[in-house]
Every structure is written in structure tokens, then in C-alpha cells.
Short mmCIF file of C-alpha atoms and ligand atoms in Angstrom, two decimals:
data_model
loop_
_atom_site.label_atom_id
_atom_site.label_comp_id
_atom_site.label_asym_id
_atom_site.label_seq_id
_atom_site.Cartn_x
_atom_site.Cartn_y
_atom_site.Cartn_z
CA MET A 15 75.50 89.36 72.45
CA THR A 16 73.14 86.50 73.11
CA GLN A 17 71.50 86.47 76.50
CA ALA A 18 72.07 83.12 78.18
CA ASN A 19 69.00 81.28 79.35
CA TYR A 20 69.54 79.29 82.53
CA LEU A 21 67.59 76.35 83.87
CA TRP A 22 67.27 78.25 87.17
CA ASN A 23 68.27 81.64 88.45
CA PRO A 24 72.05 81.96 88.85
CA PRO A 25 73.19 82.33 92.47
CA ALA A 26 73.19 85.85 93.84
CA VAL A 27 76.46 87.77 94.07
CA ASN A 28 77.83 87.56 97.61
CA SER A 29 78.78 90.97 98.92
CA LEU A 30 79.52 93.07 101.99
CA PRO A 31 78.72 96.67 102.92
CA VAL A 32 81.52 99.22 102.65
CA GLN A 33 81.89 101.75 105.45
CA GLY A 34 81.01 105.25 104.28
CA SER A 35 79.71 104.12 100.88
CA ASP A 36 76.49 103.00 99.22
CA LEU A 37 78.51 100.61 97.07
CA ARG A 38 78.93 97.02 98.15
CA PHE A 39 82.12 94.93 98.04
CA ALA A 40 81.39 92.03 95.68
CA VAL A 41 83.13 88.96 97.05
CA ASN A 42 85.10 86.71 94.72
CA ARG A 43 87.05 84.10 96.72
CA ILE A 44 87.58 83.48 100.44
CA PHE A 45 91.09 82.36 101.39
CA CYS A 46 91.90 81.42 104.98
CA VAL A 47 95.36 81.13 106.52
CA GLY A 48 95.95 78.22 108.89
CA ARG A 49 98.16 78.45 112.02
CA ASN A 50 99.28 82.07 111.84
CA TYR A 51 99.67 82.78 115.57
CA HIS A 52 102.22 80.69 117.49
CA ALA A 53 100.07 80.16 120.58
CA HIS A 54 97.15 78.92 118.47
CA ALA A 55 99.41 76.59 116.47
CA ILE A 56 100.62 75.14 119.76
CA GLU A 57 97.10 74.72 121.17
CA MET A 58 96.25 72.77 117.99
CA GLY A 59 99.29 70.55 118.57
CA ARG A 60 101.08 71.78 115.45
CA PRO A 61 103.71 74.38 116.38
CA VAL A 62 105.17 76.48 113.55
CA ASP A 63 108.87 77.08 112.88
CA LYS A 64 108.87 80.05 110.53
CA SER A 65 112.48 79.37 109.52
CA THR A 66 111.43 76.17 107.75
CA ALA A 67 107.69 76.60 107.15
CA ARG A 68 105.58 78.55 104.71
CA PRO A 69 102.00 79.65 105.26
CA PHE A 70 99.25 77.28 104.20
CA TYR A 71 95.73 78.00 103.11
CA PHE A 72 92.27 76.59 102.75
CA THR A 73 89.27 78.16 101.11
CA LYS A 74 85.63 78.73 101.85
CA SER A 75 83.03 79.07 99.12
CA PRO A 76 81.78 82.66 98.71
CA SER A 77 78.29 81.33 99.43
CA THR A 78 79.38 80.59 103.02
CA LEU A 79 79.54 84.33 103.73
CA VAL A 80 77.23 85.75 106.39
CA GLU A 81 77.12 89.33 107.57
CA SER A 82 78.03 90.25 111.12
CA GLY A 83 75.03 90.52 113.40
CA ALA A 84 73.30 87.45 112.03
CA THR A 85 71.85 84.54 113.93
CA VAL A 86 72.92 81.24 112.37
CA PRO A 87 71.58 77.76 113.09
CA TYR A 88 73.85 75.43 115.03
CA PRO A 89 75.35 73.59 112.05
CA ALA A 90 74.67 70.04 111.00
CA GLY A 91 77.04 67.17 111.65
CA THR A 92 79.04 68.60 114.53
CA SER A 93 79.07 68.59 118.31
CA ASN A 94 82.13 70.86 118.57
CA TYR A 95 81.33 74.11 116.79
CA HIS A 96 84.19 76.61 117.29
CA PHE A 97 84.80 80.32 116.88
CA GLU A 98 88.01 81.72 115.38
CA MET A 99 88.41 85.52 115.54
CA GLU A 100 90.34 86.87 112.54
CA LEU A 101 91.46 90.01 110.73
CA VAL A 102 90.18 89.92 107.15
CA VAL A 103 92.11 91.61 104.34
CA ALA A 104 89.94 92.71 101.40
CA ILE A 105 91.68 92.84 98.03
CA GLY A 106 90.88 95.75 95.72
CA ALA A 107 93.55 95.52 93.02
CA SER A 108 94.92 92.57 91.08
CA GLY A 109 98.28 91.05 91.88
CA PHE A 110 100.30 88.00 90.84
CA ARG A 111 103.76 87.17 92.23
CA VAL A 112 103.88 90.49 94.03
CA ASN A 113 106.70 91.66 96.27
CA GLU A 114 106.01 92.49 99.89
CA ALA A 115 106.67 96.13 99.03
CA ASP A 116 103.80 96.05 96.51
CA ALA A 117 101.29 94.54 98.91
CA GLN A 118 99.70 97.77 100.10
CA ARG A 119 98.42 98.78 96.67
CA MET A 120 96.37 95.55 96.54
CA ILE A 121 94.54 96.18 99.81
CA TYR A 122 91.11 97.74 99.50
CA GLY A 123 90.44 97.54 103.22
CA TYR A 124 89.86 95.36 106.24
CA ALA A 125 87.11 93.65 108.17
CA ALA A 126 86.64 91.69 111.37
CA GLY A 127 85.72 88.08 110.68
CA LEU A 128 84.88 84.77 112.26
CA ASP A 129 86.19 81.57 110.68
CA MET A 130 83.51 79.32 112.17
CA THR A 131 84.69 75.72 112.32
CA ARG A 132 83.24 72.24 112.87
CA ARG A 133 86.32 71.34 114.90
CA ASP A 134 85.49 67.68 115.35
CA LEU A 135 85.17 67.18 111.59
CA GLN A 136 88.27 69.28 110.83
CA LEU A 137 90.45 67.27 113.21
CA VAL A 138 89.25 63.92 111.90
CA ALA A 139 90.06 65.11 108.39
CA ARG A 140 93.43 66.53 109.42
CA ASP A 141 94.48 63.39 111.25
CA GLN A 142 93.42 61.15 108.36
CA GLY A 143 95.14 63.32 105.76
CA ARG A 144 91.83 64.29 104.19
CA PRO A 145 90.66 67.72 102.99
CA TRP A 146 89.26 70.11 105.61
CA ASP A 147 86.14 71.05 103.67
CA LEU A 148 83.61 69.41 106.01
CA GLY A 149 85.21 71.19 108.95
CA LYS A 150 85.65 74.59 107.35
CA ASP A 151 83.68 75.14 104.14
CA PHE A 152 80.11 74.84 105.34
CA GLU A 153 77.05 77.06 105.15
CA LYS A 154 77.24 80.39 107.02
CA SER A 155 80.76 79.66 108.27
CA ALA A 156 82.46 82.85 107.02
CA VAL A 157 81.20 85.72 109.17
CA CYS A 158 82.31 89.22 108.22
CA THR A 159 81.70 92.86 109.09
CA GLU A 160 81.46 95.71 106.65
CA ILE A 161 84.69 96.50 104.82
CA VAL A 162 86.63 99.44 106.23
CA PRO A 163 88.60 101.15 103.44
CA ILE A 164 92.33 101.19 104.10
CA GLY A 165 92.46 105.02 104.30
CA HIS A 166 94.80 106.11 107.02
CA LEU A 167 95.11 102.59 108.44
CA GLY A 168 97.84 101.62 105.98
CA VAL A 169 99.26 98.12 106.27
CA LEU A 170 98.08 96.99 109.69
CA SER A 171 100.92 95.59 111.77
CA THR A 172 99.65 96.05 115.33
CA GLY A 173 96.36 96.44 117.12
CA ALA A 174 94.31 94.56 119.66
CA ILE A 175 92.19 91.61 118.48
CA TYR A 176 89.87 89.92 120.91
CA LEU A 177 86.69 87.84 121.19
CA GLN A 178 84.10 87.30 123.87
CA VAL A 179 81.31 84.75 124.27
CA ASN A 180 78.36 86.02 126.30
CA GLY A 181 80.63 88.83 127.52
CA GLU A 182 83.41 86.53 128.73
CA THR A 183 86.79 87.02 127.05
CA LYS A 184 88.02 83.92 125.23
CA GLN A 185 90.64 85.22 122.79
CA THR A 186 92.91 88.22 123.18
CA ALA A 187 96.03 89.01 121.19
CA ASP A 188 97.67 91.63 119.01
CA LEU A 189 98.02 91.71 115.23
CA GLY A 190 101.76 92.11 115.85
CA GLN A 191 101.74 88.42 116.84
CA LEU A 192 100.86 87.22 113.33
CA ILE A 193 103.56 84.74 112.26
CA TRP A 194 103.24 85.89 108.64
CA ASN A 195 102.21 89.53 108.43
CA ILE A 196 100.01 91.02 105.75
CA PRO A 197 102.71 91.82 103.15
CA GLU A 198 104.24 88.38 103.64
CA LEU A 199 100.86 86.72 103.17
CA LEU A 200 100.01 88.66 100.00
CA ALA A 201 103.44 87.98 98.54
CA ASP A 202 103.18 84.27 99.33
CA LEU A 203 99.55 83.69 98.32
CA SER A 204 100.10 85.54 95.04
CA GLN A 205 102.78 83.00 94.10
CA PHE A 206 99.90 80.54 93.71
CA TYR A 207 96.91 82.62 92.65
CA HIS A 208 96.15 85.66 90.58
CA LEU A 209 94.60 87.74 93.36
CA VAL A 210 91.78 89.94 92.10
CA PRO A 211 89.42 92.56 93.50
CA GLY A 212 86.83 90.90 95.70
CA ASP A 213 89.12 88.29 97.20
CA LEU A 214 89.04 88.07 101.00
CA ILE A 215 91.86 86.71 103.11
CA TYR A 216 91.12 85.53 106.65
CA THR A 217 94.54 85.90 108.26
CA GLY A 218 94.31 83.29 111.02
CA THR A 219 93.17 83.16 114.63
CA PRO A 220 94.92 83.69 117.96
CA GLU A 221 94.83 81.14 120.79
CA GLY A 222 91.77 80.51 122.88
CA VAL A 223 89.47 78.99 120.29
CA GLY A 224 86.54 77.13 121.76
CA ALA A 225 83.07 75.77 121.36
CA VAL A 226 79.75 77.60 121.33
CA LYS A 227 76.23 76.29 121.75
CA THR A 228 72.71 77.36 120.92
CA GLY A 229 71.85 80.63 122.61
CA ASP A 230 75.44 81.93 122.76
CA ARG A 231 76.37 85.38 121.49
CA ILE A 232 79.86 85.94 120.06
CA THR A 233 81.34 89.44 119.88
CA GLY A 234 84.78 90.31 118.58
CA HIS A 235 86.85 93.44 118.09
CA ILE A 236 89.86 94.60 116.11
CA ASP A 237 91.30 98.03 116.83
CA GLY A 238 90.67 100.45 113.97
CA VAL A 239 88.62 97.89 112.03
CA GLY A 240 85.46 97.17 113.93
CA ASP A 241 83.30 94.77 115.85
CA VAL A 242 81.85 91.48 114.67
CA ALA A 243 78.90 89.67 116.25
CA LEU A 244 77.19 86.33 115.77
CA SER A 245 74.35 84.63 117.61
CA ILE A 246 73.93 80.87 117.62
CA GLY A 247 70.42 79.64 116.99
CA ALA A 248 68.85 76.23 117.34
CA ALA A 249 69.99 73.30 115.24
CA GLU A 250 67.94 72.72 112.10
MN1 MN B 310 90.96 80.25 110.96
#
């Protein structure tokens, strides 16, 4: 086999630590679910009627990944930089057009994540019918803890999820409040994509999203999964 010669070094593989292992979880794609808690959908002015709606998704480039505990610069182009606390499902086995009953075999594990958002840019895009990329798919916007293997956790259906900024609680909810639960999401998303090991799915945020500024420290928790943290540095 001929070794390819590149003009420059190919980008590094994006990856996350795995709890209890020296092996790292190589990240393929990052899918994010929009409006998956009723109270958050309402606070965004777009309530969800599950009887007529289906989930919707956007993506973040794998290069946007940043490990929990980092300090990130206040991002360019925004004056309304928001946190969104989310359960992340890490895929470890391929699946296409899977049934809800088959969802568990695809789950490698879970993580606690932050879907950081340039809210001002997202809402302009949304209201003009434009893509959300400027608001969502920007550098260091996908924060994630180590991956916790599924083990005894099984398919998570309940558990506290909350977020604090500088120690003050901003978001608090339970995974049982997800509009579309994990099996429903995997069944639906796999109608559109061949899910493969390394895919991450950010499952949506509860109500209480808000802005952070330089110097703030975000901490978040999901029962049984872990704690995520992010510090906001100066603008570049
Ligand atoms: Mn989100």
C-alpha cells in the first residue's frame, strides 16, 4: 500500500478519556438534539407537541470538542454566550434503522457535556431560516467529560441533571423529563444515518439556559455519569 503524502499534517484524531481504561474513545461525529425538554422548548418560544413532532438535530464538527476542566476563550462574534447542560450518549456499535429494543447494544457509555452556544447568532439564524452553524458549530463549543462505560447503568431513563455558574444553580431537571428518551433518539437518528462507533449524541438541555462571561466557572452534574466543568477566559 502506498503511503499518502500530504501537503500538511492531517488533523489529529479527536478523542476522550474512558473511565477505568488507558484506551481513549476516538470521536467520529457529534450529533446534538434540539428542544428535548418541554420547559426548555417553551423558554425558547418553540413548544413541542410530541404527538405531531419528531426530534431534530444539528451537528458540531469533531474538532469543536474540548475536554471538561478546560478554560476556553470567550468566543468571537457573540455577546450572548450560553451554557446548555446535556447528557451525552457515546456510540460503541454500528446501527442503521434500529428498533428501540436494539438501542442498548449500540451504547458504549455516557458523558456529561456542555453544548456551548452563541445564542445571539443562533437566534438570528433560526428566525431567518438559516443554518445554525455560526451559533452552534464553533471552536471549543462541545465540552465533554470522560466516557463512563454503560456497565450497570443500562439505558438511562432517570437521574438528576443540573448546572451551576460560580456555584449558583441555573439548570436542574431529571433525565426522565427528556421528550424523546435514549432508545427513541437512537431509533430515530438511525433512520437518517449509519451510526458508528465514536459517534456522540448530545441529548438536549433542560430549561434555565443563560449567558456566561469572562471569569465565570461552569460546573454540571449527571447522576451516575459525572461532573463537567468549564472556565471562561478572556476574549481573543
Ligand atoms: Mn443543546
